C-alpha atoms as one frame of an Amber mdcrd trajectory, in Angstrom:
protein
   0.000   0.000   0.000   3.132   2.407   0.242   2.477   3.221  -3.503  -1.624
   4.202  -2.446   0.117   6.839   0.200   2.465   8.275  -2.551  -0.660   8.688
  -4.666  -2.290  10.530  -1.999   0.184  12.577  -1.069   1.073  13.833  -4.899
  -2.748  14.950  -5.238  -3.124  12.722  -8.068  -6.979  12.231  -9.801  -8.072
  10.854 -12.716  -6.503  13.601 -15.179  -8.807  13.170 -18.066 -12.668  13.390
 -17.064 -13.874  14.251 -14.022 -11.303  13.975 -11.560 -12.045  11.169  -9.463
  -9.672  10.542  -6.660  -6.924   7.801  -7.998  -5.958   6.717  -4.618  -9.674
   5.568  -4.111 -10.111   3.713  -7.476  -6.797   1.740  -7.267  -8.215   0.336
  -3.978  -9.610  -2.799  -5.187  -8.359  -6.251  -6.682  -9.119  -6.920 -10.242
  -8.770  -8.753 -13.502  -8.095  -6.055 -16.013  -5.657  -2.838 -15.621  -6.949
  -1.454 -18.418  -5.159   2.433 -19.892  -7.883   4.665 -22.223  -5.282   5.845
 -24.491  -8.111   6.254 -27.070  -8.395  10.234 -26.720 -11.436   9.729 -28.760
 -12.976  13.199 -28.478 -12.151  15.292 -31.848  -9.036  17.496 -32.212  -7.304
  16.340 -28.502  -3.815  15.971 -29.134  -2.291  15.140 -25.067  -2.460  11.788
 -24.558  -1.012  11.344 -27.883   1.693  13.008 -26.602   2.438  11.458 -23.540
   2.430   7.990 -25.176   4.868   9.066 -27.765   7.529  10.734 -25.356   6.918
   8.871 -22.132   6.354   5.395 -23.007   8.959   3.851 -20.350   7.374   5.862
 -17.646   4.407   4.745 -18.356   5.118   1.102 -18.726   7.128   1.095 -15.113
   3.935   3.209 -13.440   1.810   0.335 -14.785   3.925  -2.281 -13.302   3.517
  -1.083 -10.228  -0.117  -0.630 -10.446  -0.374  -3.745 -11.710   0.607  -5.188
  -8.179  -1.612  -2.780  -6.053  -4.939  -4.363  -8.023  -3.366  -7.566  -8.893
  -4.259  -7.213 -11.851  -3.890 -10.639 -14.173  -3.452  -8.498 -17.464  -2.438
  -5.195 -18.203  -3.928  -3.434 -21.052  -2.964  -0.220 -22.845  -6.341   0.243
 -25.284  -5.538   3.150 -28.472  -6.397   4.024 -31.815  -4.591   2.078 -34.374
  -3.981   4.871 -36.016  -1.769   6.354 -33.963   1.297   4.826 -35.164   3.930
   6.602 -33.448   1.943   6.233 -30.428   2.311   2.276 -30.750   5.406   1.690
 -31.994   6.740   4.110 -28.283   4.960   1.507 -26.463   6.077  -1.378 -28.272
   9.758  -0.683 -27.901   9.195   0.218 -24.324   7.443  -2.775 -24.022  10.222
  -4.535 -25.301  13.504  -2.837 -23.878  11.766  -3.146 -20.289  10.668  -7.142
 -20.611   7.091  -6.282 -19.420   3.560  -8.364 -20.111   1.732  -5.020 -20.467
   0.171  -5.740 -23.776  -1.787  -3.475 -26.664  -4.718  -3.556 -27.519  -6.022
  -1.280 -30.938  -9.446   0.415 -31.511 -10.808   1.563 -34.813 -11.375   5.432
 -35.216 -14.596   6.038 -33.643 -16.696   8.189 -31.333 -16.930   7.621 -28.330
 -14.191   4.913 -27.995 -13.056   6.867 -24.834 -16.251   6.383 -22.645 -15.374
   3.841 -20.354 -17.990   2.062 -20.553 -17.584   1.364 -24.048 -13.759   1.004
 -23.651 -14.217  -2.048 -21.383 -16.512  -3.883 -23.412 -14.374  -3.247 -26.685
 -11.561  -4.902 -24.566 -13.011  -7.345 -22.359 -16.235  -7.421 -24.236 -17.926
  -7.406 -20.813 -21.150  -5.088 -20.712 -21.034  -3.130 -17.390 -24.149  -3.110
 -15.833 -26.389   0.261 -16.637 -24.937   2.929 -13.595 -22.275   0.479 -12.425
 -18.684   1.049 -13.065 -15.987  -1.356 -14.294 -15.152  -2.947 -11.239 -18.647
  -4.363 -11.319 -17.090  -6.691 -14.324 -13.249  -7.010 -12.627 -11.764  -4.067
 -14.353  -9.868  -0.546 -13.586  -9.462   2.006 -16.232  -7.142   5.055 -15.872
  -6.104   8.000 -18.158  -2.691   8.159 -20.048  -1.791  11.478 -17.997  -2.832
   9.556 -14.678  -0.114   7.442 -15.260   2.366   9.402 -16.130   1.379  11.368
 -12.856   1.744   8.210 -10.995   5.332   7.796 -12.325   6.224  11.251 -10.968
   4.290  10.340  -7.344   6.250   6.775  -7.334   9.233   9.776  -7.230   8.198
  11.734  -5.132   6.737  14.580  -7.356   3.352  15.921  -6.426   1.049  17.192
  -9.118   1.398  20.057 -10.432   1.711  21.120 -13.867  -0.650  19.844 -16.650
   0.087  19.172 -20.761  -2.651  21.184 -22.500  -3.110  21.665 -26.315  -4.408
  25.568 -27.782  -5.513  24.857 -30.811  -8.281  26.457 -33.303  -8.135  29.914
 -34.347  -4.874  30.724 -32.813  -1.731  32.046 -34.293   0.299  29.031 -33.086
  -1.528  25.980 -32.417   0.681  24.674 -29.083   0.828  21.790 -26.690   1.931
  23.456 -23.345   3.495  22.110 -20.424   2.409  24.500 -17.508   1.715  24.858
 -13.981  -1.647  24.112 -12.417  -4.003  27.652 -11.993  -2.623  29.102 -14.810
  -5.325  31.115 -16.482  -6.663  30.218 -19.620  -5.827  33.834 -21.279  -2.551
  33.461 -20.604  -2.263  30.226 -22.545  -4.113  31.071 -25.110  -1.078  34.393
 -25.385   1.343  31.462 -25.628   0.212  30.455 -28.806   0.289  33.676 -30.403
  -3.453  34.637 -29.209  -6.870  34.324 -31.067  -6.784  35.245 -34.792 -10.494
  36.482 -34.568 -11.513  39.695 -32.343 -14.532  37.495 -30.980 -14.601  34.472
 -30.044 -15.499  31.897 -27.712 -13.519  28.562 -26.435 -13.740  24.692 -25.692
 -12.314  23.968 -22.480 -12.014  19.979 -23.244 -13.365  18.154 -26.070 -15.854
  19.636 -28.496 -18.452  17.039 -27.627 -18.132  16.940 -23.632 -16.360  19.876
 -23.002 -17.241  23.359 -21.634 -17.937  26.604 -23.887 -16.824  29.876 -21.861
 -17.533  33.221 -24.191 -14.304  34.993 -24.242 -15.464  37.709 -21.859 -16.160
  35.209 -19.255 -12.425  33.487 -19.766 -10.534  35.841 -17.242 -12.585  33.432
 -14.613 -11.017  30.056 -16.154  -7.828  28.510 -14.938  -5.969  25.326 -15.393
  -6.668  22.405 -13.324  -5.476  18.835 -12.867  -8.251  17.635 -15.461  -7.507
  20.370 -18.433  -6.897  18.888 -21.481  -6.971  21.112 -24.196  -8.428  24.642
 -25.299  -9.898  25.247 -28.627 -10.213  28.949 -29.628 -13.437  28.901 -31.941
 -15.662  31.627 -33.808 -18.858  32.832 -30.861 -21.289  31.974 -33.487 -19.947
  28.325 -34.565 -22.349  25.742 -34.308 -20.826  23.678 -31.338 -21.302  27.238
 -29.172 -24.858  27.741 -30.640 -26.045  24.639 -29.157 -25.170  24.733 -25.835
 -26.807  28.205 -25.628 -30.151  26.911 -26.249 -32.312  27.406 -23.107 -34.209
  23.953 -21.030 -37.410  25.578 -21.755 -36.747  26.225 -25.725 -35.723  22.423
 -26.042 -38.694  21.259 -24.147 -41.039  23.828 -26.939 -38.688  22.140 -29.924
 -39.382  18.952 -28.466 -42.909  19.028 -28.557 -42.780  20.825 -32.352 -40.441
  18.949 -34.131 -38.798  15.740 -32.499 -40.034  13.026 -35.421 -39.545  10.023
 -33.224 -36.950   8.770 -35.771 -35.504   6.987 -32.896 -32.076   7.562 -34.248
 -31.200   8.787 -31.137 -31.346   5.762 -29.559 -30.064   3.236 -32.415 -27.291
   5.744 -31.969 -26.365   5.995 -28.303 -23.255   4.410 -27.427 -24.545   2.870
 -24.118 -27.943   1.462 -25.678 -25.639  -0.269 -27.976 -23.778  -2.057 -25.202
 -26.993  -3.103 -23.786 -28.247  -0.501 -21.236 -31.771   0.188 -21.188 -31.772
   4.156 -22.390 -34.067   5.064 -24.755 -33.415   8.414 -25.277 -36.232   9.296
 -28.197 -38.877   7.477 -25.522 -37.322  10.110 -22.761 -37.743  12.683 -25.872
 -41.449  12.233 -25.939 -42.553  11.829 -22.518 -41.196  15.579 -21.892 -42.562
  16.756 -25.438 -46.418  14.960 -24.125 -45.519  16.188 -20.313 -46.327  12.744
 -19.129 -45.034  11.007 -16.044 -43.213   7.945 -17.174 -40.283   5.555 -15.859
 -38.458   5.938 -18.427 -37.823   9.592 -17.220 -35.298   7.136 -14.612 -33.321
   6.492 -18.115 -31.577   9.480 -17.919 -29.761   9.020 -15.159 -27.610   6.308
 -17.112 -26.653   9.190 -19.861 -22.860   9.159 -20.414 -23.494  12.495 -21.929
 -21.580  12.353 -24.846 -23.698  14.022 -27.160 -23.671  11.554 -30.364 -27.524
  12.003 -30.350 -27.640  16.062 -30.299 -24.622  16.437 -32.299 -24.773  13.999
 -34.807 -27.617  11.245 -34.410 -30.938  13.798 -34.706 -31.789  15.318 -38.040
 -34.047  17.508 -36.037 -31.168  19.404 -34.239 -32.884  18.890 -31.293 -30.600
  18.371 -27.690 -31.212  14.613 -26.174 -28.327  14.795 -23.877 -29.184  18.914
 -22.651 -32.461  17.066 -21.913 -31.023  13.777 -19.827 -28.710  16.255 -17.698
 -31.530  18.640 -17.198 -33.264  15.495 -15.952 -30.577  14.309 -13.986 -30.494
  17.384 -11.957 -34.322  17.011 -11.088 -33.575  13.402 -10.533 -30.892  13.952
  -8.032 -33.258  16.636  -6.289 -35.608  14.501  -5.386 -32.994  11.686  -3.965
 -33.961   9.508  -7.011 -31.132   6.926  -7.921 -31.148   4.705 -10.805 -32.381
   1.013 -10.205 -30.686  -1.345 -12.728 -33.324  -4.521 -12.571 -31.731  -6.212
 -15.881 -31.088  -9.886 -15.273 -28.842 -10.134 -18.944 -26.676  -7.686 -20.752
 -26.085  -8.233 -24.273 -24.837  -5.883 -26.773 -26.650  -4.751 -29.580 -26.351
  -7.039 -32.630 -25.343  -3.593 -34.594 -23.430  -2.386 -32.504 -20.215  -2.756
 -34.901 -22.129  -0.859 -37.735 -23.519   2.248 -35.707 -19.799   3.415 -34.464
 -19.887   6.933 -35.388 -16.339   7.427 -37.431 -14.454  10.148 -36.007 -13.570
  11.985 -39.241 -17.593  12.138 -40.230 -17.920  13.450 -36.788 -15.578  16.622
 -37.330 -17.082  17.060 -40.449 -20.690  17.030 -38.910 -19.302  19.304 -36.220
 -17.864  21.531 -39.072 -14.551  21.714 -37.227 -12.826  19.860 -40.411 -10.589
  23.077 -40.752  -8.796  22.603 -37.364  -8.495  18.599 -38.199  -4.959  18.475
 -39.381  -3.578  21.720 -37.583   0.261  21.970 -37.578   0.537  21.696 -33.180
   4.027  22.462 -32.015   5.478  19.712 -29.230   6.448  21.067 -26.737   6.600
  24.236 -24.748   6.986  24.891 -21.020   6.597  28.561 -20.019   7.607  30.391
 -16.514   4.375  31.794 -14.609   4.431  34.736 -11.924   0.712  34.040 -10.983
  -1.431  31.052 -10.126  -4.831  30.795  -8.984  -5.069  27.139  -7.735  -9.041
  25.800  -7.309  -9.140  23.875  -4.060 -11.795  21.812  -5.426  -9.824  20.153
  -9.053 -11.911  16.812  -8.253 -14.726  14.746  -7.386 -14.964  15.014  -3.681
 -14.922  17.188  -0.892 -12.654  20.538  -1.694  -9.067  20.046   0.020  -8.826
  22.605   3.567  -6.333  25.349   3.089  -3.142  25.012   4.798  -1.471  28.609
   4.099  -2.380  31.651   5.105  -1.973  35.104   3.152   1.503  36.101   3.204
   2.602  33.182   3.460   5.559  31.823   1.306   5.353  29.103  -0.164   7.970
  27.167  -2.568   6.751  25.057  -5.889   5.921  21.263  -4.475   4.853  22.055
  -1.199   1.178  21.574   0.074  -1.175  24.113   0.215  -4.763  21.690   0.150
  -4.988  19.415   2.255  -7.721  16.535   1.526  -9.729  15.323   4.775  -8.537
  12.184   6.367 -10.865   9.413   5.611 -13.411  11.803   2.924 -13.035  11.837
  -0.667 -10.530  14.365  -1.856  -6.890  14.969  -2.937  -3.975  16.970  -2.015
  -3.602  20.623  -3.755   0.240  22.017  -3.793   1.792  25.032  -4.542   2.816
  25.101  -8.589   5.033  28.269  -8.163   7.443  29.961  -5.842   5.749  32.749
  -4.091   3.787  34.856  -1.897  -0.056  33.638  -1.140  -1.787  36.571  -1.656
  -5.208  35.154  -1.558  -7.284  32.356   0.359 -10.872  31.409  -0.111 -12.084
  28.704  -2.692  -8.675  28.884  -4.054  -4.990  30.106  -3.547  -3.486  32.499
  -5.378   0.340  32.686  -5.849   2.396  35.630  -6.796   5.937  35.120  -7.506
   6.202  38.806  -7.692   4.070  40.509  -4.836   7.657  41.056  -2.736   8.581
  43.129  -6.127   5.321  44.914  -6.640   5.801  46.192  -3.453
């Protein structure tokens, strides 16, 4: 368990979704290790990356996560058409005499969920709101890894690869500390080549949209991947300002009850009972049905809004509104299936990834020239104290304090779900409250 405490005391969390705790999900015994190298959102770039330049790192982090879980194989799932990508891992593989083996993925969307990422592997279906280790399994992120290399060292958490890419002057993979803010990395690739915009925070399809007058709020956590610099008006942005109540009227007026929705949805296809054209027309008939419930096992990845519905109308912006009412009224999801078996279509409703950008009409960013690698000196940080599912971590510094880059700042709650923050930068804290901030300069200023 020595590697568990190292873990905990780096701060390290799942570094690609949502941030949950690593120290808590490597707690268990499995079958499969399995490592989502798939980036499968459109235009991400990180991961790719990471395998490329740190394949040995990763392959000795996996060894030793390998014996935590006792894990009987070891799994590193990716694209096969990442070539460079595999042929890192192969030699790594190779040169270090390991049993981690690879396992390839066609080109689609969402091959990254990890629901659907453990049944392309394993081909075990995990039941509908249960999560891998329901079918003997543990997935973690490409960047988790790598972060659990550093921790095995010693090295807390605290800088983050991020790509800025779109409508900037240098598309960029960055290598910078943790509560950087978002402007200034968007300055380190040459800025936006349009005088208004709006950004991605994430993937296209999952990620966040933040209008470029509300960016001076947005900093760079543990779970930042990338930042795309798009035109306000482009059709991702449009759709994600549509209002609850103007889906529920489009609903009603236009959904056809194609259904493609739902011969589309990645989980449906695995076997999980969500309907979400069903869910569709109980809101557009305001009737009270069970199927409401179905919501709740949304993965949210936005295949039927973006790409399944000829209607343009929002499934998914409809299943999280629903979730949120759900969760209100202390309603969890009851999974009463006895069998799950994958669709027998499954294989021929993958959504290709290159139709996808099309359909997304982000086709012009698709083979952007992004320079590998820069890593850029910050005087300020603004470090979140919440970067993960969980309870926010407790301050540990007061203003004017100094603090030195490595050193903890948030401190997670013994025996609650959490992780450690630390200190990115050397400097002065010159704020506390629902974050830190760092100046490396305040002693000049002054």
């Amino acid at each position: 368990m020595e590697l568990l405490q190292k873990i905990i005391d780096a701060g390290v969390v799942g570094a690609g979704g949502a941030g949950f705790p690593t120290h808590v999900k490597l707690n268990c015994k499995v079958e499969f290790l399995i490592v989502n190298g798939s980036e499968c959102e459109p235009l991400l770039k990180t991961d790719q990356l990471l395998m490329k330049t740190k394949p040995e790192e990763m392959i000795k982090a996996l060894e030793e996560m390998a014996k935590i879980v006792e894990a009987k194989r070891v799994i590193i799932a990716l694209k096969n058409k990442y070539k460079e990508q595999i042929e890192s891992l192969e030699n790594a593989i190779k040169s270090l005499d390991s049993k981690v083996e690879i396992f390839l993925m066609d080109n689609f969307y969402p091959a990254g969920d990890e629901q659907t990422l453990v049944y392309e592997v394993t081909g075990r279906s995990i039941p509908a709101g249960g999560i891998p280790l329901k079918v003997g399994t543990v997935v973690s992120n490409v960047a988790t890894v790598v972060n659990i290399y550093e921790a095995i060292k010693g090295n807390p958490v605290i800088e983050q690869h991020v790509a800025v890419q779109g409508d900037v002057k240098n598309p960029i993979i960055l290598k910078i500390p943790i509560g950087t803010s978002v402007i200034r990395c968007i300055e380190e690739a040459g800025g936006a080549i349009l005088d208004d915009y709006s950004v991605i925070l994430g993937g296209p399809m999952m990620g966040r949209n933040v209008d470029k007058e509300d960016l001076y709020k947005e900093v760079i956590t543990k779970t930042s991947t990338s930042i795309i610099v798009v035109p306000k008006d482009h059709h991702v942005i449009n759709k994600n300002r549509i209002s609850i109540e103007h889906m529920i009227n489009k609903a009603k007026s236009a959904c056809i009850q194609c259904s493609y929705c739902t011969e589309m949805c990645p989980r449906y296809l695995i076997g999980h009972p969500i309907q979400p054209h069903k869910i569709m027309r109980t809101v557009a008939l305001s009737e009270n049905s069970e199927c409401i419930k179905e919501a709740l096992i949304c993965c949210e990845c936005g295949v039927c809004e973006l790409y399944a519905c000829p209607m343009q109308l929002s499934p998914r912006k409809m299943n999280i509104y629903l979730k949120n009412k759900l969760r209100e009224q202390g309603v969890n999801y009851q999974n009463h299936q006895s069998e799950i078996n994958a669709h027998e279509q499954r294989e021929n409703r993958k959504v290709p990834a290159k139709r996808l950008i099309s359909r997304l009409n982000l086709n012009k960013y698709e083979y952007q020239k992004v320079e590998e690698l820069k890593e850029i000196e910050i005087s300020m940080v603004s470090i979140p104290l919440k970067q993960h599912i969980g309870a926010p971590s407790e301050a540990i510094v007061n203003v004017g304090d100094l603090v030195v880059k490595g050193q903890l700042i948030g401190k997670m709650e013994e025996g609650s779900l959490g992780a450690n923050i630390h200190a990115s930068i050397n400097g002065q804290v010159t704020e506390v409250s629902n974050k830190i901030v760092i100046n490396s300069k305040y002693g000049e200023e002054k």
